[in-house]
Amino acid sequence: MIRTSIARTLTPLLALALLGSAAPAMADKYYKWVDDNGVTHYGTAPPEDGGSEAVRTYGPSSDQGKELKALQEQREAAARAREQAEERAREAERAAEEPEAVAKERCEEHRANLEILENKPVVRVENPQTGEMEVIDQARRDEMIETTRAALENC
């Protein structure tokens, strides 16, 4: 009976010890080497000519995932900003070349937008910072209707 109790206590402790010792082994293997110019390099693959040494590493830091996600979001936002700037430049160029056609298209867009704003129960717009679609509230809807009607007065 005492042996069973000891076994029940030691078995989970032994399992935890084995898992803890395996964690460093699961980390990526990195190599360090110095090139002909005296510059030190680190990488996951050693250079073909040899002359590298394995570097002891540990698993990723706890906030690495958050940092990578934030970096990816920044890159996506920058890409969207570039695309929007390019689109505005193309529109400005086209407006200079074909002002009447562009004005006619904008008036048609304003009419279609007003129709949606006045008749659809739920209206969504793209958030320029995140690129995600968001439902607008009644105050913003009223503001957009007013702005669109003002733009249509010039059509």
mmCIF file of C-alpha atoms in Angstrom:
data_model
loop_
_atom_site.group_PDB
_atom_site.id
_atom_site.type_symbol
_atom_site.label_atom_id
_atom_site.label_comp_id
_atom_site.label_asym_id
_atom_site.label_seq_id
_atom_site.Cartn_x
_atom_site.Cartn_y
_atom_site.Cartn_z
ATOM 1 C CA MET A 1 0.000 0.000 0.000
ATOM 2 C CA ILE A 2 2.826 2.433 0.805
ATOM 3 C CA ARG A 3 4.607 1.502 -2.425
ATOM 4 C CA THR A 4 1.485 2.315 -4.443
ATOM 5 C CA SER A 5 1.226 5.719 -2.792
ATOM 6 C CA ILE A 6 4.879 6.498 -3.504
ATOM 7 C CA ALA A 7 4.499 5.365 -7.117
ATOM 8 C CA ARG A 8 1.469 7.587 -7.572
ATOM 9 C CA THR A 9 3.412 10.557 -6.214
ATOM 10 C CA LEU A 10 6.655 9.940 -8.076
ATOM 11 C CA THR A 11 5.164 9.129 -11.482
ATOM 12 C CA PRO A 12 3.790 12.638 -12.179
ATOM 13 C CA LEU A 13 6.950 14.237 -10.799
ATOM 14 C CA LEU A 14 9.102 12.083 -13.063
ATOM 15 C CA ALA A 15 6.944 12.962 -16.068
ATOM 16 C CA LEU A 16 7.284 16.685 -15.323
ATOM 17 C CA ALA A 17 11.045 16.365 -14.972
ATOM 18 C CA LEU A 18 11.293 14.615 -18.344
ATOM 19 C CA LEU A 19 9.151 17.248 -20.051
ATOM 20 C CA GLY A 20 11.176 20.045 -18.516
ATOM 21 C CA SER A 21 14.428 18.552 -19.704
ATOM 22 C CA ALA A 22 13.046 18.063 -23.236
ATOM 23 C CA ALA A 23 12.112 21.752 -23.717
ATOM 24 C CA PRO A 24 15.636 22.947 -24.618
ATOM 25 C CA ALA A 25 15.986 20.055 -27.018
ATOM 26 C CA MET A 26 12.862 21.235 -28.874
ATOM 27 C CA ALA A 27 14.348 24.694 -29.521
ATOM 28 C CA ASP A 28 15.647 25.448 -33.025
ATOM 29 C CA LYS A 29 19.308 24.775 -33.671
ATOM 30 C CA TYR A 30 21.335 27.833 -34.662
ATOM 31 C CA TYR A 31 24.874 28.186 -35.900
ATOM 32 C CA LYS A 32 27.457 30.932 -35.528
ATOM 33 C CA TRP A 33 30.316 31.620 -37.928
ATOM 34 C CA VAL A 34 32.646 34.387 -38.990
ATOM 35 C CA ASP A 35 33.063 35.162 -42.703
ATOM 36 C CA ASP A 36 36.252 36.145 -44.521
ATOM 37 C CA ASN A 37 35.633 39.823 -43.714
ATOM 38 C CA GLY A 38 35.443 39.151 -39.986
ATOM 39 C CA VAL A 39 31.656 39.596 -39.790
ATOM 40 C CA THR A 40 29.856 37.278 -37.381
ATOM 41 C CA HIS A 41 26.723 35.574 -38.728
ATOM 42 C CA TYR A 42 23.988 33.510 -37.114
ATOM 43 C CA GLY A 43 21.610 31.201 -38.931
ATOM 44 C CA THR A 44 19.572 28.023 -38.827
ATOM 45 C CA ALA A 45 21.801 26.389 -41.454
ATOM 46 C CA PRO A 46 25.588 26.285 -41.199
ATOM 47 C CA PRO A 47 27.658 27.605 -44.103
ATOM 48 C CA GLU A 48 28.629 25.033 -46.725
ATOM 49 C CA ASP A 49 32.357 25.473 -46.136
ATOM 50 C CA GLY A 50 32.006 24.542 -42.463
ATOM 51 C CA GLY A 51 33.738 26.548 -39.806
ATOM 52 C CA SER A 52 30.627 27.101 -37.720
ATOM 53 C CA GLU A 53 29.734 26.237 -34.174
ATOM 54 C CA ALA A 54 26.353 25.334 -32.744
ATOM 55 C CA VAL A 55 24.826 28.003 -30.524
ATOM 56 C CA ARG A 56 22.777 26.998 -27.533
ATOM 57 C CA THR A 57 19.284 28.445 -27.737
ATOM 58 C CA TYR A 58 16.061 28.223 -25.829
ATOM 59 C CA GLY A 59 12.466 28.408 -26.954
ATOM 60 C CA PRO A 60 10.932 31.666 -28.136
ATOM 61 C CA SER A 61 10.182 34.394 -25.649
ATOM 62 C CA SER A 62 6.651 34.598 -24.350
ATOM 63 C CA ASP A 63 5.870 37.847 -26.176
ATOM 64 C CA GLN A 64 7.417 36.921 -29.508
ATOM 65 C CA GLY A 65 4.064 35.885 -30.990
ATOM 66 C CA LYS A 66 2.473 39.203 -30.058
ATOM 67 C CA GLU A 67 5.389 41.138 -31.516
ATOM 68 C CA LEU A 68 5.260 39.185 -34.775
ATOM 69 C CA LYS A 69 1.512 39.757 -35.037
ATOM 70 C CA ALA A 70 1.943 43.497 -34.392
ATOM 71 C CA LEU A 71 4.692 43.668 -37.018
ATOM 72 C CA GLN A 72 2.508 41.861 -39.543
ATOM 73 C CA GLU A 73 -0.387 44.254 -38.836
ATOM 74 C CA GLN A 74 1.930 47.241 -39.328
ATOM 75 C CA ARG A 75 3.118 45.838 -42.652
ATOM 76 C CA GLU A 76 -0.455 45.222 -43.796
ATOM 77 C CA ALA A 77 -1.493 48.754 -42.785
ATOM 78 C CA ALA A 78 1.474 50.220 -44.660
ATOM 79 C CA ALA A 79 0.605 48.162 -47.739
ATOM 80 C CA ARG A 80 -3.013 49.361 -47.583
ATOM 81 C CA ALA A 81 -1.831 52.962 -47.223
ATOM 82 C CA ARG A 82 0.429 52.579 -50.273
ATOM 83 C CA GLU A 83 -2.399 51.049 -52.303
ATOM 84 C CA GLN A 84 -4.773 53.852 -51.287
ATOM 85 C CA ALA A 85 -2.194 56.519 -52.182
ATOM 86 C CA GLU A 86 -1.619 54.893 -55.578
ATOM 87 C CA GLU A 87 -5.374 54.707 -56.160
ATOM 88 C CA ARG A 88 -5.801 58.396 -55.266
ATOM 89 C CA ALA A 89 -2.958 59.296 -57.641
ATOM 90 C CA ARG A 90 -4.591 57.313 -60.468
ATOM 91 C CA GLU A 91 -7.951 58.974 -59.755
ATOM 92 C CA ALA A 92 -6.376 62.442 -59.750
ATOM 93 C CA GLU A 93 -4.630 61.723 -63.043
ATOM 94 C CA ARG A 94 -7.833 60.448 -64.606
ATOM 95 C CA ALA A 95 -9.808 63.421 -63.245
ATOM 96 C CA ALA A 96 -7.329 65.759 -64.924
ATOM 97 C CA GLU A 97 -7.600 63.879 -68.235
ATOM 98 C CA GLU A 98 -11.377 63.242 -68.270
ATOM 99 C CA PRO A 99 -13.067 65.631 -65.832
ATOM 100 C CA GLU A 100 -16.606 65.257 -67.218
ATOM 101 C CA ALA A 101 -16.561 61.452 -67.191
ATOM 102 C CA VAL A 102 -15.165 61.367 -63.661
ATOM 103 C CA ALA A 103 -17.758 63.863 -62.420
ATOM 104 C CA LYS A 104 -20.547 61.782 -63.971
ATOM 105 C CA GLU A 105 -19.216 58.586 -62.320
ATOM 106 C CA ARG A 106 -18.956 60.292 -58.940
ATOM 107 C CA CYS A 107 -22.529 61.529 -59.176
ATOM 108 C CA GLU A 108 -23.683 57.979 -59.958
ATOM 109 C CA GLU A 109 -21.712 56.683 -56.962
ATOM 110 C CA HIS A 110 -23.265 59.336 -54.702
ATOM 111 C CA ARG A 111 -26.776 58.378 -55.865
ATOM 112 C CA ALA A 112 -26.076 54.675 -55.245
ATOM 113 C CA ASN A 113 -24.579 55.430 -51.817
ATOM 114 C CA LEU A 114 -27.555 57.576 -50.845
ATOM 115 C CA GLU A 115 -29.908 54.779 -51.888
ATOM 116 C CA ILE A 116 -28.021 52.336 -49.643
ATOM 117 C CA LEU A 117 -27.811 54.756 -46.706
ATOM 118 C CA GLU A 118 -31.522 55.529 -46.829
ATOM 119 C CA ASN A 119 -32.883 52.024 -47.494
ATOM 120 C CA LYS A 120 -30.594 49.355 -46.069
ATOM 121 C CA PRO A 121 -31.191 48.418 -42.422
ATOM 122 C CA VAL A 122 -27.485 47.722 -41.791
ATOM 123 C CA VAL A 123 -24.664 49.586 -43.502
ATOM 124 C CA ARG A 124 -21.028 48.583 -43.259
ATOM 125 C CA VAL A 125 -17.955 50.579 -44.198
ATOM 126 C CA GLU A 126 -14.288 49.658 -44.326
ATOM 127 C CA ASN A 127 -12.153 50.875 -41.436
ATOM 128 C CA PRO A 128 -9.136 52.561 -43.081
ATOM 129 C CA GLN A 129 -6.750 51.590 -40.255
ATOM 130 C CA THR A 130 -7.617 47.892 -40.026
ATOM 131 C CA GLY A 131 -9.198 47.179 -43.391
ATOM 132 C CA GLU A 132 -12.079 45.405 -41.635
ATOM 133 C CA MET A 133 -15.742 46.050 -42.330
ATOM 134 C CA GLU A 134 -17.615 47.789 -39.514
ATOM 135 C CA VAL A 135 -21.306 48.520 -39.009
ATOM 136 C CA ILE A 136 -22.007 52.243 -38.769
ATOM 137 C CA ASP A 137 -24.274 53.699 -36.094
ATOM 138 C CA GLN A 138 -27.259 55.960 -36.752
ATOM 139 C CA ALA A 139 -25.362 59.188 -36.035
ATOM 140 C CA ARG A 140 -22.692 58.356 -38.591
ATOM 141 C CA ARG A 141 -25.360 57.234 -41.053
ATOM 142 C CA ASP A 142 -27.163 60.584 -40.715
ATOM 143 C CA GLU A 143 -23.888 62.440 -41.198
ATOM 144 C CA MET A 144 -23.096 60.425 -44.315
ATOM 145 C CA ILE A 145 -26.586 61.027 -45.735
ATOM 146 C CA GLU A 146 -26.185 64.775 -45.218
ATOM 147 C CA THR A 147 -22.734 64.794 -46.833
ATOM 148 C CA THR A 148 -23.934 62.710 -49.782
ATOM 149 C CA ARG A 149 -26.955 64.955 -50.386
ATOM 150 C CA ALA A 150 -24.654 68.000 -50.344
ATOM 151 C CA ALA A 151 -22.388 66.343 -52.910
ATOM 152 C CA LEU A 152 -25.397 65.542 -55.109
ATOM 153 C CA GLU A 153 -26.354 69.230 -55.232
ATOM 154 C CA ASN A 154 -23.312 69.732 -57.483
ATOM 155 C CA CYS A 155 -24.430 67.037 -59.932
#
